[in-house]
XYZ file of N, CA and C in Angstrom:
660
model
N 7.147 -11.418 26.104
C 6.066 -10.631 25.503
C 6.144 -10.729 23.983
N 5.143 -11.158 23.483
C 4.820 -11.038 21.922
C 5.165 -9.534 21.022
N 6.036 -9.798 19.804
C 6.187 -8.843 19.086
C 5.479 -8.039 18.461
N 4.555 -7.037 18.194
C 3.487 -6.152 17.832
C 3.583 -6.704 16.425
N 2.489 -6.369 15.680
C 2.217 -7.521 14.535
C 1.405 -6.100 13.963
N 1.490 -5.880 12.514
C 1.251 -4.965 11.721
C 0.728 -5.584 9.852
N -0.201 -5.371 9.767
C -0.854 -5.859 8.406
C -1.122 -4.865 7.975
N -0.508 -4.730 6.789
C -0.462 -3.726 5.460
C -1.723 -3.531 4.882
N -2.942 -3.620 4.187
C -3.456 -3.723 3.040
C -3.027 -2.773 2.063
N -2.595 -2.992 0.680
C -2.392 -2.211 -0.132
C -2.906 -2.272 -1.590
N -3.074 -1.222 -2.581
C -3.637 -1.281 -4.019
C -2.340 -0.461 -4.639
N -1.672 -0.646 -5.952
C -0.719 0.076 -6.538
C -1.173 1.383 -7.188
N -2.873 1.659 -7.452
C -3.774 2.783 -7.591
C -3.506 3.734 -6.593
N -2.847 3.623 -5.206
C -3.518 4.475 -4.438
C -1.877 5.323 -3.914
N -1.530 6.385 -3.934
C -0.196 7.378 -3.749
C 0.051 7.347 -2.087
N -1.337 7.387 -1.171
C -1.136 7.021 -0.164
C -0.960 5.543 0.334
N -0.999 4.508 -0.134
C -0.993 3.428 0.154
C 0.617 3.085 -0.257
N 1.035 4.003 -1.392
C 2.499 4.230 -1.348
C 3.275 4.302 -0.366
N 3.206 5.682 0.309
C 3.222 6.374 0.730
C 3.740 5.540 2.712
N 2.468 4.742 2.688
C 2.470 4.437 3.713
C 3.529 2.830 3.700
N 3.449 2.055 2.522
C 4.790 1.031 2.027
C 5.693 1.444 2.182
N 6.344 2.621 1.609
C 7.799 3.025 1.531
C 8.108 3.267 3.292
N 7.175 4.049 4.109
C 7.970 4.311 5.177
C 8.102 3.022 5.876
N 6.732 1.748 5.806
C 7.101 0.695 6.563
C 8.298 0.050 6.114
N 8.221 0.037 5.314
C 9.266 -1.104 4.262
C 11.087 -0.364 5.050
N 10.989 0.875 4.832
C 12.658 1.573 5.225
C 12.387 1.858 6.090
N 11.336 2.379 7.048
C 11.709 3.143 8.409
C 12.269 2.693 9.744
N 13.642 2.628 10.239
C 13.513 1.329 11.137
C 12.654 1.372 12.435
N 11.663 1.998 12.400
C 10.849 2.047 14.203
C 9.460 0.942 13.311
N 9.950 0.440 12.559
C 8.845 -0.928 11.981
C 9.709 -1.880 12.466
N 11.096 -2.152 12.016
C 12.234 -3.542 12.770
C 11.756 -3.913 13.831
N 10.869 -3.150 14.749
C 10.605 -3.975 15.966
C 9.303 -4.508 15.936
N 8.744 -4.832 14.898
C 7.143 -5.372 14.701
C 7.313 -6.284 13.465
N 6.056 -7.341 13.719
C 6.486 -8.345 12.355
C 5.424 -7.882 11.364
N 5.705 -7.482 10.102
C 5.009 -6.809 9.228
C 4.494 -7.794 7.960
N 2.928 -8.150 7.626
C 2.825 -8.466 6.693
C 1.814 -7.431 5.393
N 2.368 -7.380 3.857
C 1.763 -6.887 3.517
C 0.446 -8.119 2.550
N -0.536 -6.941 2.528
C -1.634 -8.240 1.557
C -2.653 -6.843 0.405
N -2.094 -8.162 -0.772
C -2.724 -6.875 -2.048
C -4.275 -7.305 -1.835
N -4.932 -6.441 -1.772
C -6.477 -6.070 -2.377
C -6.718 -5.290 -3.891
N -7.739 -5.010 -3.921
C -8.448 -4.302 -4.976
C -8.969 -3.353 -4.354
N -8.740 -1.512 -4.043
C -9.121 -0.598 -3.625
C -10.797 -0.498 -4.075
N -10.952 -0.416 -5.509
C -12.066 -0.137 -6.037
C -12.924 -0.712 -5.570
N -13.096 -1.938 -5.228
C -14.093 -3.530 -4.557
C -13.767 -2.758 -3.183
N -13.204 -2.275 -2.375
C -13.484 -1.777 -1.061
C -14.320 -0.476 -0.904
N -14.070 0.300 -2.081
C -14.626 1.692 -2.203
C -16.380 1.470 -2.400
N -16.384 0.421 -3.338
C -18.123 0.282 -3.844
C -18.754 -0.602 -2.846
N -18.098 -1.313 -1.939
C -18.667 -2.176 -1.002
C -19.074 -1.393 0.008
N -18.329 -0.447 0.337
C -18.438 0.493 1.402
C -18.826 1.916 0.699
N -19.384 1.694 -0.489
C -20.223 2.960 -0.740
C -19.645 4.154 -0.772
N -18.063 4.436 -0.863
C -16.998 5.383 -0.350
C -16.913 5.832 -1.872
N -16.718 7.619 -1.428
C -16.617 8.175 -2.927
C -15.368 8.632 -3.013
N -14.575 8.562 -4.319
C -13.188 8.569 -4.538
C -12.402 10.044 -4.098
N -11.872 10.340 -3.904
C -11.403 11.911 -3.110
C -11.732 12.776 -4.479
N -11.287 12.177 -5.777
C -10.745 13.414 -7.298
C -12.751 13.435 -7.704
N -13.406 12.795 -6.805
C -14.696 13.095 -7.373
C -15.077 13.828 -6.183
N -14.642 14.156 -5.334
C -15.354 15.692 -4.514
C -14.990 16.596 -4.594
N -15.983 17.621 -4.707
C -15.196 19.016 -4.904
C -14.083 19.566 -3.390
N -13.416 20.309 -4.012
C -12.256 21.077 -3.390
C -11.387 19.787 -3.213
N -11.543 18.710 -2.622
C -10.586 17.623 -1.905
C -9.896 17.041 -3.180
N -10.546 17.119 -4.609
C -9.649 16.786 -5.619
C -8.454 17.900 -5.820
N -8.617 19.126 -5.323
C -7.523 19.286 -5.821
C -6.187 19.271 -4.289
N -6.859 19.769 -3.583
C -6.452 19.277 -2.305
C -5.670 17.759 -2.304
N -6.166 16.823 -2.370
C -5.858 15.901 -1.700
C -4.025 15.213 -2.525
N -3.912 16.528 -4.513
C -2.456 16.435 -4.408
C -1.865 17.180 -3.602
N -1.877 18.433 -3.002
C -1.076 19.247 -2.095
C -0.492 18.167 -0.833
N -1.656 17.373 -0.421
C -1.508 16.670 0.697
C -0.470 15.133 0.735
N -0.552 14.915 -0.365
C 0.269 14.129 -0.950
C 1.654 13.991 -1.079
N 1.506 15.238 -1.720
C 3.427 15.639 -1.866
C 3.823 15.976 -1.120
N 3.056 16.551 0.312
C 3.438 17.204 1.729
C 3.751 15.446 2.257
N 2.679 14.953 2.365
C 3.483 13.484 3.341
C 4.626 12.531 2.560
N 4.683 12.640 1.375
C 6.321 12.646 0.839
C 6.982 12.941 0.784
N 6.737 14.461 1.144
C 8.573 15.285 1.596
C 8.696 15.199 2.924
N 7.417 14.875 3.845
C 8.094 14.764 5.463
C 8.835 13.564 5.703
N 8.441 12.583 4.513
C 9.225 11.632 4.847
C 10.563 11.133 3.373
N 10.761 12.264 3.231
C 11.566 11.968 1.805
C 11.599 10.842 0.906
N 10.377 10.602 0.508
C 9.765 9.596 -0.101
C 9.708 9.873 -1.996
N 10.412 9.434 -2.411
C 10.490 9.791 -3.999
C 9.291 9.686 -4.968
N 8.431 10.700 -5.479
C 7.241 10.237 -5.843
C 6.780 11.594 -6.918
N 6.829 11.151 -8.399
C 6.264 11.610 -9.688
C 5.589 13.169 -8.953
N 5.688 14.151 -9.814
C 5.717 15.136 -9.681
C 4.195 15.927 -10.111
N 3.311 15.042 -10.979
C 2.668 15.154 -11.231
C 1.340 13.810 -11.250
N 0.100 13.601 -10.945
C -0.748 12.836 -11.356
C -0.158 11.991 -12.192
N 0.154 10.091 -12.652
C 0.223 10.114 -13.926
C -0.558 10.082 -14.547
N -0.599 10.055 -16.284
C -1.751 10.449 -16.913
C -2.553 9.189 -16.943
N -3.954 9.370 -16.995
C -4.731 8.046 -17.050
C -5.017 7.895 -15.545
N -4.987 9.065 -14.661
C -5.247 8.542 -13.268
C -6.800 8.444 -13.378
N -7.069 7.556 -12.243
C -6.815 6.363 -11.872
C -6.719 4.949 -12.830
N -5.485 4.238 -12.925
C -5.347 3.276 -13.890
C -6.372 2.253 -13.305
N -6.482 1.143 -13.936
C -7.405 -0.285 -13.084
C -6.178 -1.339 -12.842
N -6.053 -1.377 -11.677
C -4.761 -2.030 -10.978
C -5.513 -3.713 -11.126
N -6.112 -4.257 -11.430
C -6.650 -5.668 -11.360
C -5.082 -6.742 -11.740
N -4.591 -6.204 -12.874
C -3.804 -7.116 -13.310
C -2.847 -6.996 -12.191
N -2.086 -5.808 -11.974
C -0.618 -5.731 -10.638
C -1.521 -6.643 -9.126
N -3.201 -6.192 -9.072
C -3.071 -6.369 -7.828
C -3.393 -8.460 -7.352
N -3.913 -8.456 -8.635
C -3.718 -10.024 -9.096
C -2.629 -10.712 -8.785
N -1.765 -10.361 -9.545
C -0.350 -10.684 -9.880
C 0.418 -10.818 -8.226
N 0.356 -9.797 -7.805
C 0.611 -9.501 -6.448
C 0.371 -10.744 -5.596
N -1.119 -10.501 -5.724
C -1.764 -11.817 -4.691
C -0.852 -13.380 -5.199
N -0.831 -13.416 -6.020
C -0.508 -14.769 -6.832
C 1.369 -14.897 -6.273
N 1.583 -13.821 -5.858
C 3.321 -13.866 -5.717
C 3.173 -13.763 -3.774
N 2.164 -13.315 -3.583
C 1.763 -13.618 -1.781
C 1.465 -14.564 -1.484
N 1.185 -15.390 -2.337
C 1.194 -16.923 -2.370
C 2.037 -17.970 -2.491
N 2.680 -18.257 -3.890
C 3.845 -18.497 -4.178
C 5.078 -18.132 -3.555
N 5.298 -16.398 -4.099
C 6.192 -16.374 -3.531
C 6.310 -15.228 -2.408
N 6.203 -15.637 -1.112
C 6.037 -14.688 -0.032
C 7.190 -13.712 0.307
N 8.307 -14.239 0.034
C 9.452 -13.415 0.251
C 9.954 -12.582 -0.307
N 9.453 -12.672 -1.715
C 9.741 -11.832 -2.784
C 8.805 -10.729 -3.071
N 7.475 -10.819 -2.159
C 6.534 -9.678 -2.452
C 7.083 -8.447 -1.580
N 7.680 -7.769 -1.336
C 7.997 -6.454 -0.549
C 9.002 -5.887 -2.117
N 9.688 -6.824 -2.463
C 10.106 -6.217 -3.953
C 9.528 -6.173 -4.644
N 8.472 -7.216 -4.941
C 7.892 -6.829 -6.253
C 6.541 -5.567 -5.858
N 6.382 -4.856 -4.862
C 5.436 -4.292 -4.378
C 6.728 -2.961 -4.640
N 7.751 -2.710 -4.048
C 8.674 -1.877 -4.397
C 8.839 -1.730 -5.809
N 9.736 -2.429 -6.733
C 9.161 -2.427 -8.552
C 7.991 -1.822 -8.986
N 6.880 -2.126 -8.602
C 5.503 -1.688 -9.082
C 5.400 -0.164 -8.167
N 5.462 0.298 -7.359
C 5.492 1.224 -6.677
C 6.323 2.046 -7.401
N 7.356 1.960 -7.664
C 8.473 2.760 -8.594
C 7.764 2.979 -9.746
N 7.884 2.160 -10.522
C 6.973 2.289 -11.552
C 5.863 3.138 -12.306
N 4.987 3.344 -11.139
C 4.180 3.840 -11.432
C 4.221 5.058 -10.481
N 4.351 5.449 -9.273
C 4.634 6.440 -8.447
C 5.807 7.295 -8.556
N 6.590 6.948 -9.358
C 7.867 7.431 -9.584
C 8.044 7.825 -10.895
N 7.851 6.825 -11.796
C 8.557 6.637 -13.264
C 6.945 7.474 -14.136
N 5.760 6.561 -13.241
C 4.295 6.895 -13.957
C 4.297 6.436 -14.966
N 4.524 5.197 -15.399
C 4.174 4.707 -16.462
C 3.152 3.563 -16.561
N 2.511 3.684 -17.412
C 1.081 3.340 -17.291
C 0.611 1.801 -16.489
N 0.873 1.588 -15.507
C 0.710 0.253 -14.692
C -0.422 -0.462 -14.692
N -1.780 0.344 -15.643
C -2.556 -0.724 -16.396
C -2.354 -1.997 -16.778
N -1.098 -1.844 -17.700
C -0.979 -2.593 -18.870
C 0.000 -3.293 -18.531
N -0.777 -5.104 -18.825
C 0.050 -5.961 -18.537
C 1.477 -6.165 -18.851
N 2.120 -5.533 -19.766
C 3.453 -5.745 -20.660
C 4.501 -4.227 -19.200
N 3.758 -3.223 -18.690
C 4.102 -3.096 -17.974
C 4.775 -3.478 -16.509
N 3.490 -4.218 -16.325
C 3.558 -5.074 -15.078
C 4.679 -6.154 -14.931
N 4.817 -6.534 -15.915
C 5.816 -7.710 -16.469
C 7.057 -6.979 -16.196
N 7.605 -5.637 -16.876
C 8.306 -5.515 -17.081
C 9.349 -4.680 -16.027
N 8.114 -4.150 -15.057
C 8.517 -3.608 -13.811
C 9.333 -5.072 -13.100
N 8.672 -6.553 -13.044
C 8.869 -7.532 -12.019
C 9.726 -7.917 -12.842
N 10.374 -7.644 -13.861
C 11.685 -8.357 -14.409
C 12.867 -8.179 -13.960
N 12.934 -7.010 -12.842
C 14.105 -6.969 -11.756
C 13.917 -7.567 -10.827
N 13.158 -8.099 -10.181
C 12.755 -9.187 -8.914
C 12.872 -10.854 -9.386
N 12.356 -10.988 -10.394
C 11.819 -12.824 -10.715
C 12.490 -12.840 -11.881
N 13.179 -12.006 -12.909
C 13.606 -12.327 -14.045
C 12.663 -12.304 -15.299
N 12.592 -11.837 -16.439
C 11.875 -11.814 -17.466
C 10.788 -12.855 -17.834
N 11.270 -13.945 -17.984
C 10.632 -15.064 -18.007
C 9.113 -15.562 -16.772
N 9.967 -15.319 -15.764
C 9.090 -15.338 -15.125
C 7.933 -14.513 -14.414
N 8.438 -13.339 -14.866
C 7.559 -12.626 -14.575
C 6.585 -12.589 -15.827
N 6.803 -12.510 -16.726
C 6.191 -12.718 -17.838
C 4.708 -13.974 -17.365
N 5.330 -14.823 -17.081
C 4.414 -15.910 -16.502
C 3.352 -16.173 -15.526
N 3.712 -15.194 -14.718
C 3.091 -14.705 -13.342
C 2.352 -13.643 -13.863
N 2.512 -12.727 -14.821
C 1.663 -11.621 -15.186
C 0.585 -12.487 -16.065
N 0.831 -13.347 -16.460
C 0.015 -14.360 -17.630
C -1.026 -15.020 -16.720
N -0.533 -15.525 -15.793
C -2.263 -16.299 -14.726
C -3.575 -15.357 -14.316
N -2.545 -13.777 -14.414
C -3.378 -12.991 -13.743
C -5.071 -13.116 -14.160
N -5.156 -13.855 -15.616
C -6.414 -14.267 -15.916
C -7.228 -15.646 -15.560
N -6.313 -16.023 -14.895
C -6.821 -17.370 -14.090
C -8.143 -17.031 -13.137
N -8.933 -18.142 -13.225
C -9.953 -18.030 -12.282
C -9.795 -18.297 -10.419
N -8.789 -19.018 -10.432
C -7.687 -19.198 -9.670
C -7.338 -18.188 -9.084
N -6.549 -17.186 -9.442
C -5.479 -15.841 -8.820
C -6.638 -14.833 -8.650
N -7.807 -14.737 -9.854
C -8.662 -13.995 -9.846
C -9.107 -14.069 -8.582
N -9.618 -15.338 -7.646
C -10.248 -15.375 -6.142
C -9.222 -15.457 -5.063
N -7.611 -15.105 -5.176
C -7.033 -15.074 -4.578
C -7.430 -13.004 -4.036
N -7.259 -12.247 -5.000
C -7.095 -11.226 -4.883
C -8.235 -10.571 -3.986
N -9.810 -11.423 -5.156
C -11.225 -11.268 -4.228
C -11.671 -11.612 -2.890
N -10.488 -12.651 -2.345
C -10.490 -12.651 -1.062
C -9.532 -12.097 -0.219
N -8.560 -11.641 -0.469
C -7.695 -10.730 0.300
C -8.753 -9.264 0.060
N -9.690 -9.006 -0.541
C -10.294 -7.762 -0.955
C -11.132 -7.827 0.373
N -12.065 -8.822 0.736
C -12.912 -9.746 1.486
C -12.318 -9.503 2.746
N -11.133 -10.093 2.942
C -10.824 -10.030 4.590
C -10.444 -8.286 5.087
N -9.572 -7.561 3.559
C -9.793 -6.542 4.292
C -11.053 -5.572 4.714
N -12.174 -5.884 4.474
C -13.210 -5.420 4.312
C -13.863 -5.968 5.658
N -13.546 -7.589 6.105
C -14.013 -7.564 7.667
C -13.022 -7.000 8.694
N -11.675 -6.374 8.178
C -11.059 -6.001 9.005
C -11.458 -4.587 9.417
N -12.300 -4.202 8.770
C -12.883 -2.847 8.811
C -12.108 -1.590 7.680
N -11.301 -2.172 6.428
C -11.416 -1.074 5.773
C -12.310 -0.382 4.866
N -12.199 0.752 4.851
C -13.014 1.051 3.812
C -12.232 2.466 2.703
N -11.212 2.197 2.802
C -10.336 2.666 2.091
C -8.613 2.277 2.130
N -7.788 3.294 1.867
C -6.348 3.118 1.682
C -5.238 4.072 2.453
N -4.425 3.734 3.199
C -3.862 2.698 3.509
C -4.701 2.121 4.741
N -4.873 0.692 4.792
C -5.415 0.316 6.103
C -4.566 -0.155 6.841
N -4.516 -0.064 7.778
C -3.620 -0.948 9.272
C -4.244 -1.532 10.180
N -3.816 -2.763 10.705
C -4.728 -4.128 10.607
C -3.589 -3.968 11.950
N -3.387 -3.708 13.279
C -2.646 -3.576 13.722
C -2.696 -4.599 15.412
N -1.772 -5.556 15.966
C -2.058 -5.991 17.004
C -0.628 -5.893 17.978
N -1.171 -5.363 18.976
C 0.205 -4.739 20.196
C 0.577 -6.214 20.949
N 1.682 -5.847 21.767
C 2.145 -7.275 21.891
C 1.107 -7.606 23.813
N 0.164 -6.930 23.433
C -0.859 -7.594 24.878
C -2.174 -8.409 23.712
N -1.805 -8.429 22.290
C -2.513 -9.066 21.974
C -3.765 -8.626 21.433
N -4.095 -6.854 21.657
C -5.268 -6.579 21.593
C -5.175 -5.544 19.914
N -6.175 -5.732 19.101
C -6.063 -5.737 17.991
C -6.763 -4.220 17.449
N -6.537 -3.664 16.636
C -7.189 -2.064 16.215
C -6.622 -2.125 15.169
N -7.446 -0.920 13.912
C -7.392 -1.081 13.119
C -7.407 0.973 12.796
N -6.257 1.206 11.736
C -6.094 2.785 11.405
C -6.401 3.148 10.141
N -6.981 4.215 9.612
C -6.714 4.300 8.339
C -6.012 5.045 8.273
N -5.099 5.409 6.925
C -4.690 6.468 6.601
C -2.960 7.033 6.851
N -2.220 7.540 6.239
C -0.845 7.777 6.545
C -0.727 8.985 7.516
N -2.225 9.527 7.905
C -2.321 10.694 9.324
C -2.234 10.423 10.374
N -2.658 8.776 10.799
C -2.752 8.111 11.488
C -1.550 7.479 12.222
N -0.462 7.603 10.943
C 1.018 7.123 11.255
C 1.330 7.205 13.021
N 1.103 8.177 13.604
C 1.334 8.843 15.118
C 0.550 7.496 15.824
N -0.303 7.486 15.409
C -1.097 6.870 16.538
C -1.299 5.217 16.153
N -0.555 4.660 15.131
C -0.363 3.628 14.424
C 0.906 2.875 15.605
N 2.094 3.664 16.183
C 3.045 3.341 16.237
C 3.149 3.726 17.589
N 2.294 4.147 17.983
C 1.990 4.271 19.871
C 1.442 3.398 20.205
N 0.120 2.967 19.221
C -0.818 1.635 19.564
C 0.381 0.346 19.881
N 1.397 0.250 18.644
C 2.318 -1.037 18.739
C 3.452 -1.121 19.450
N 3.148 0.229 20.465
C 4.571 0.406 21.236
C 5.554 0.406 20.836
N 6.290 1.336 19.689
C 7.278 1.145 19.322
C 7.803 2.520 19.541
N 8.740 2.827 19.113
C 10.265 3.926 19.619
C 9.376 5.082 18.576
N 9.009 6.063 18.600
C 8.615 7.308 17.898
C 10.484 7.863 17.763
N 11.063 7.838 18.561
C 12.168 8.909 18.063
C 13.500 8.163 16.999
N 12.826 6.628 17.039
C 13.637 6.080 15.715
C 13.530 6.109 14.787
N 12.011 6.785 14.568
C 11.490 6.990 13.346
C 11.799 8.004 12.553
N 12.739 8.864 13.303
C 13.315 9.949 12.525
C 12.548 11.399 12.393
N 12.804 12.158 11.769
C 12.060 13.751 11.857
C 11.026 13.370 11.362
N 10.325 12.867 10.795
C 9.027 12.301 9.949
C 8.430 11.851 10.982
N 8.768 11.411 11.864
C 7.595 10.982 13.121
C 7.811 11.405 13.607
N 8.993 12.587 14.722
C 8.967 13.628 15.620
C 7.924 14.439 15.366
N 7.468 14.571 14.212
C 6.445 15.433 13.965
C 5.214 15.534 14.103
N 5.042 13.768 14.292
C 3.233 13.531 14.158
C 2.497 13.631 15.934
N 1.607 13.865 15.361
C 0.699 14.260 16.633
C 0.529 12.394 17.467
């Protein structure tokens, strides 16, 4: 029987798309599924699909931090204490960069997605800005090269790498963050949004709920 197969989409803009990385990336009731992640551009999914941002509706902006820091402490997930300032940054350059290292270099993107995640979810420092971006991936690829890889991000090149990972998640049916692109090992394919969804993410792929620790004993 085929191993349950799990596709990430993620944006470094989004706390839940965090949120939902950190537990795949450490939780081991993922070890039994083959996991790929793929950077998009949140914003290009939001205006394609006409979707309005949570901090622009009333009550759910302020809501939707309460809800936040609640699915990071169920899963003891380390994450900035406050908004950082300048929310929402324009992730184009990280989510560029990203794509361009999902390319190149495939093995090395779960770190450099970890780095940038820290960074800015943790540390909050302004992940706009390219000299940032650089400087987060200088623990993964080394100075130099990250330096270099943050430098194409203006390529016309990396630029349609990102616009089409934006593209497929958009026929996969997202229309927001985190998406799960999810196929069980009978082969049959569904798709979740959201880190609420976690419960029913990990029943679909048949995997162990009680390895997942108190963080998934919990979910419906």
């Amino acid at each position: 029987m085929a191993r349950p197969k799990l596709t990430l989409y993620l944006d470094i803009v989004s706390p839940f798309a965090y949120i939902a990385f950190y537990v795949v990336q450490n939780n081991p009731i993922f070890k039994r599924c083959d996991v790929t992640y793929v950077p998009i551009f949140l914003g290009g999914v939001m205006q394609a699909c006409g979707n309005t941002p949570p901090i622009k509706i009333r009550n759910k902006d302020r809501w939707i931090g309460l809800e936040r820091d609640r699915w990071a402490a169920r899963f003891n997930i380390p994450i900035i204490a406050t908004v950082p300032e300048g929310f929402p940054p324009n992730t184009l350059t990280s989510g560029r960069t990203l794509a361009l290292i999902e390319r190149d270099h495939p093995s090395q993107l779960h770190a450099a997605y970890s780095a940038l995640y820290k960074t800015y979810w943790v540390d909050g420092q302004p992940i706009q800005k390219p000299e940032i971006v650089a400087s987060a991936l200088d623990s993964v690829f080394g100075k130099a090269e990250a330096e270099k890889l943050v430098a194409r991000a203006s390529e016309a090149e990396v630029k349609k790498l990102l616009n089409g990972n934006t593209e497929l998640a958009l026929q996969s049916g997202a229309f927001g963050l985190p998406w799960f692109e999810c196929t069980n090992s009978e082969g049959v394919k569904e798709g979740f949004w959201g880190v609420d969804h976690f419960g029913q993410v990990v029943e679909f792929l048949g995997l162990e709920r009680r390895e997942g620790g108190e963080g998934f004993r919990s979910l419906l």
